[in-house]
């Protein structure tokens, strides 16, 4: 079997795995599988290397990835009025199985996600470091961002007796050039001391607005593991990313992290560090001497948010 056929077979297996999870009501697993496959397809579409796929086939793969993201978004939003249904997604199986010979019109009126390169961890070290700009930035009236791709946020885990659920609310981040950041969002991950992922990585939607030296998110992140099951030394990382049109890729500008013993009552303000993201926390360098931070609201425990009763807690930061 050729390499391209192996790749297509792998994509089809991932698609089937995701729709099976979806059919069984395992929504967290389905969303995770859909997002993994969508990123694989987008990576193929955006690749500038010689490809086994024609430009038309790449456009089809890009539309397929959009549908995966639409289904993922629908599973995360129970109030959605224009949700993309599982039966709609299953209509696309024939496309992913036979992409090399598929010659019909795409069954849904969607467009591929805009071609924006998202760098892998450490990849930015080989690129030219962006220049610091000291000009006045973003002062004056607030600027709203248009609606964009909805991010890759995952739903709350099911409650379990004597297990604590954790919700992180990202309020805002302070940056001296906040007004110049294009399509800013946060990538949130949970790492062990070796920098290994403990949970699925999540991306927030694009920020809601920017005002003066602040970019506002006001978004909740559901941590995908109960607190009691996180190993000693685990930390939650927040990577601030933005699009750089002159270079044609999405870049990490800075990062912050919060260790588990920092989850406590009261407002939480976290220092910002220079890229590249140091998941092992060995060589940290502050982004700036200026007092600019990532702001997280204080914890809140509420029985309303806790269907499991008094033995489980939900903290909102």
Short mmCIF file of N, CA and C in Angstrom, two decimals, residues 88-163:
data_model
loop_
_atom_site.label_atom_id
_atom_site.label_comp_id
_atom_site.label_asym_id
_atom_site.label_seq_id
_atom_site.Cartn_x
_atom_site.Cartn_y
_atom_site.Cartn_z
N UNK A 88 -25.40 14.68 9.15
CA UNK A 88 -24.79 15.50 8.09
C UNK A 88 -23.32 15.10 7.92
N UNK A 89 -22.63 14.95 9.05
CA UNK A 89 -21.21 14.61 8.99
C UNK A 89 -21.00 13.24 8.34
N UNK A 90 -21.87 12.29 8.66
CA UNK A 90 -21.72 10.93 8.12
C UNK A 90 -21.86 10.89 6.60
N UNK A 91 -22.51 11.89 6.04
CA UNK A 91 -22.64 11.95 4.58
C UNK A 91 -21.29 12.17 3.90
N UNK A 92 -20.31 12.62 4.70
CA UNK A 92 -18.99 12.94 4.14
C UNK A 92 -18.03 11.76 4.16
N UNK A 93 -18.47 10.62 4.72
CA UNK A 93 -17.55 9.49 4.84
C UNK A 93 -17.02 9.03 3.49
N UNK A 94 -17.89 9.03 2.47
CA UNK A 94 -17.47 8.58 1.15
C UNK A 94 -16.36 9.47 0.59
N UNK A 95 -16.34 10.75 1.00
CA UNK A 95 -15.33 11.68 0.51
C UNK A 95 -13.96 11.34 1.08
N UNK A 96 -13.90 11.11 2.40
CA UNK A 96 -12.61 10.84 3.02
C UNK A 96 -12.09 9.46 2.61
N UNK A 97 -12.99 8.54 2.27
CA UNK A 97 -12.56 7.21 1.83
C UNK A 97 -12.00 7.24 0.41
N UNK A 98 -12.56 8.11 -0.42
CA UNK A 98 -12.21 8.07 -1.86
C UNK A 98 -11.79 9.45 -2.36
N UNK A 99 -11.02 10.17 -1.55
CA UNK A 99 -10.63 11.53 -1.91
C UNK A 99 -9.85 11.58 -3.21
N UNK A 100 -9.11 10.54 -3.54
CA UNK A 100 -8.30 10.56 -4.77
C UNK A 100 -9.16 10.45 -6.03
N UNK A 101 -10.36 9.91 -5.91
CA UNK A 101 -11.22 9.74 -7.09
C UNK A 101 -12.53 10.52 -6.98
N UNK A 102 -12.78 11.16 -5.86
CA UNK A 102 -14.04 11.89 -5.66
C UNK A 102 -14.09 13.10 -6.59
N UNK A 103 -15.14 13.20 -7.40
CA UNK A 103 -15.22 14.29 -8.39
C UNK A 103 -16.58 14.99 -8.38
N UNK A 104 -17.34 14.85 -7.30
CA UNK A 104 -18.64 15.51 -7.20
C UNK A 104 -18.51 16.80 -6.42
N UNK A 105 -19.56 17.62 -6.49
CA UNK A 105 -19.57 18.85 -5.70
C UNK A 105 -19.63 18.51 -4.21
N UNK A 106 -19.01 19.36 -3.39
CA UNK A 106 -19.07 19.15 -1.94
C UNK A 106 -20.52 19.34 -1.50
N UNK A 107 -21.06 18.45 -0.66
CA UNK A 107 -22.49 18.47 -0.35
C UNK A 107 -22.96 19.64 0.52
N UNK A 108 -22.04 20.39 1.12
CA UNK A 108 -22.45 21.50 1.98
C UNK A 108 -21.74 22.78 1.54
N UNK A 109 -22.44 23.89 1.69
CA UNK A 109 -21.91 25.19 1.28
C UNK A 109 -21.04 25.76 2.39
N UNK A 110 -19.81 25.28 2.46
CA UNK A 110 -18.86 25.73 3.47
C UNK A 110 -17.56 26.10 2.77
N UNK A 111 -16.73 26.83 3.48
CA UNK A 111 -15.44 27.22 2.94
C UNK A 111 -14.33 26.69 3.84
N UNK A 112 -13.17 26.37 3.27
CA UNK A 112 -12.05 25.94 4.12
C UNK A 112 -11.67 27.03 5.11
N UNK A 113 -11.15 26.63 6.26
CA UNK A 113 -10.62 27.59 7.21
C UNK A 113 -9.48 28.35 6.53
N UNK A 114 -9.39 29.69 6.72
CA UNK A 114 -8.31 30.45 6.08
C UNK A 114 -6.95 29.82 6.35
N UNK A 115 -6.10 29.82 5.31
CA UNK A 115 -4.80 29.18 5.42
C UNK A 115 -3.87 30.00 6.28
N UNK A 116 -3.76 29.62 7.54
CA UNK A 116 -2.87 30.30 8.47
C UNK A 116 -1.98 29.27 9.12
N UNK A 117 -0.72 29.48 9.03
CA UNK A 117 0.22 28.52 9.58
C UNK A 117 0.28 28.67 11.10
N UNK A 118 0.07 27.58 11.81
CA UNK A 118 0.20 27.55 13.26
C UNK A 118 1.46 26.76 13.59
N UNK A 119 2.39 27.41 14.27
CA UNK A 119 3.69 26.80 14.51
C UNK A 119 3.64 25.77 15.62
N UNK A 120 4.39 24.71 15.44
CA UNK A 120 4.53 23.70 16.48
C UNK A 120 5.44 24.23 17.58
N UNK A 121 5.34 23.66 18.81
CA UNK A 121 6.21 24.12 19.89
C UNK A 121 7.68 24.04 19.50
N UNK A 122 8.41 25.14 19.73
CA UNK A 122 9.83 25.17 19.42
C UNK A 122 10.15 25.60 18.01
N UNK A 123 9.16 25.57 17.11
CA UNK A 123 9.42 25.89 15.71
C UNK A 123 9.77 27.37 15.53
N UNK A 124 9.23 28.22 16.41
CA UNK A 124 9.48 29.65 16.29
C UNK A 124 10.94 30.01 16.56
N UNK A 125 11.65 29.14 17.27
CA UNK A 125 13.04 29.44 17.60
C UNK A 125 13.89 29.58 16.34
N UNK A 126 13.44 28.98 15.25
CA UNK A 126 14.20 29.02 14.00
C UNK A 126 13.79 30.18 13.11
N UNK A 127 12.85 30.99 13.60
CA UNK A 127 12.36 32.10 12.80
C UNK A 127 12.86 33.42 13.37
N UNK A 128 12.77 34.43 12.57
CA UNK A 128 13.19 35.76 13.02
C UNK A 128 12.32 36.20 14.19
N UNK A 129 12.94 36.67 15.27
CA UNK A 129 12.19 37.13 16.44
C UNK A 129 11.49 38.43 16.10
N UNK A 130 10.22 38.52 16.47
CA UNK A 130 9.47 39.73 16.13
C UNK A 130 10.02 40.93 16.90
N UNK A 131 9.99 42.08 16.24
CA UNK A 131 10.55 43.28 16.84
C UNK A 131 9.56 43.88 17.83
N UNK A 132 10.08 44.40 18.93
CA UNK A 132 9.26 45.09 19.91
C UNK A 132 8.91 46.47 19.35
N UNK A 133 7.66 46.88 19.55
CA UNK A 133 7.24 48.19 19.08
C UNK A 133 6.84 49.03 20.28
N UNK A 134 7.40 50.22 20.40
CA UNK A 134 7.18 51.07 21.55
C UNK A 134 6.17 52.18 21.28
N UNK A 135 5.57 52.16 20.10
CA UNK A 135 4.63 53.23 19.76
C UNK A 135 3.36 53.09 20.59
N UNK A 136 2.57 54.14 20.58
CA UNK A 136 1.29 54.08 21.30
C UNK A 136 0.42 53.01 20.69
N UNK A 137 -0.28 52.26 21.54
CA UNK A 137 -0.99 51.09 21.02
C UNK A 137 -2.37 50.97 21.62
N UNK A 138 -3.35 51.04 20.76
CA UNK A 138 -4.70 50.66 21.14
C UNK A 138 -5.40 51.59 22.10
N UNK A 139 -4.87 52.76 22.42
CA UNK A 139 -5.54 53.64 23.36
C UNK A 139 -6.78 54.23 22.72
N UNK A 140 -7.74 54.59 23.56
CA UNK A 140 -8.94 55.20 23.03
C UNK A 140 -10.15 54.32 23.18
N UNK A 141 -11.07 54.39 22.23
CA UNK A 141 -12.32 53.65 22.35
C UNK A 141 -12.09 52.17 22.12
N UNK A 142 -12.90 51.30 22.78
CA UNK A 142 -12.73 49.85 22.63
C UNK A 142 -12.94 49.42 21.19
N UNK A 143 -12.22 48.36 20.79
CA UNK A 143 -12.38 47.78 19.45
C UNK A 143 -12.86 46.36 19.59
N UNK A 144 -13.93 46.03 18.90
CA UNK A 144 -14.47 44.67 18.98
C UNK A 144 -13.89 43.83 17.86
N UNK A 145 -13.72 42.54 18.12
CA UNK A 145 -13.25 41.60 17.11
C UNK A 145 -14.44 40.96 16.43
N UNK A 146 -14.38 40.67 15.14
CA UNK A 146 -15.47 39.94 14.48
C UNK A 146 -15.49 38.49 14.92
N UNK A 147 -16.63 37.83 14.70
CA UNK A 147 -16.74 36.41 15.03
C UNK A 147 -15.82 35.60 14.11
N UNK A 148 -15.07 34.66 14.70
CA UNK A 148 -14.12 33.86 13.93
C UNK A 148 -14.38 32.38 14.22
N UNK A 149 -13.38 31.56 13.91
CA UNK A 149 -13.48 30.14 14.23
C UNK A 149 -13.72 29.99 15.73
N UNK A 150 -14.66 29.13 16.16
CA UNK A 150 -15.10 29.11 17.56
C UNK A 150 -14.13 28.50 18.54
N UNK A 151 -12.91 28.19 18.16
CA UNK A 151 -11.97 27.61 19.11
C UNK A 151 -12.19 26.11 19.26
N UNK A 152 -11.52 25.54 20.22
CA UNK A 152 -11.63 24.09 20.43
C UNK A 152 -11.90 23.79 21.89
N UNK A 153 -12.79 24.54 22.51
CA UNK A 153 -13.12 24.32 23.91
C UNK A 153 -13.93 23.04 24.08
N UNK A 154 -13.67 22.34 25.16
CA UNK A 154 -14.33 21.07 25.43
C UNK A 154 -15.35 21.23 26.56
N UNK A 155 -16.39 20.39 26.57
CA UNK A 155 -17.43 20.50 27.60
C UNK A 155 -16.94 20.01 28.95
N UNK A 156 -17.71 20.29 29.97
CA UNK A 156 -17.38 19.88 31.33
C UNK A 156 -17.37 18.36 31.44
N UNK A 157 -16.47 17.84 32.23
CA UNK A 157 -16.44 16.40 32.50
C UNK A 157 -17.65 15.98 33.31
N UNK A 158 -18.07 14.73 33.23
CA UNK A 158 -19.14 14.25 34.11
C UNK A 158 -18.68 14.31 35.57
N UNK A 159 -19.59 14.64 36.46
CA UNK A 159 -19.26 14.70 37.88
C UNK A 159 -19.11 13.30 38.46
N UNK A 160 -18.19 13.16 39.40
CA UNK A 160 -17.99 11.90 40.09
C UNK A 160 -17.93 12.15 41.58
N UNK A 161 -18.39 11.21 42.40
CA UNK A 161 -18.35 11.39 43.86
C UNK A 161 -16.92 11.63 44.34
N UNK A 162 -16.78 12.61 45.24
CA UNK A 162 -15.52 12.95 45.88
C UNK A 162 -14.44 13.39 44.89
N UNK A 163 -14.86 13.84 43.72
CA UNK A 163 -13.94 14.36 42.73
C UNK A 163 -14.27 15.82 42.45
#
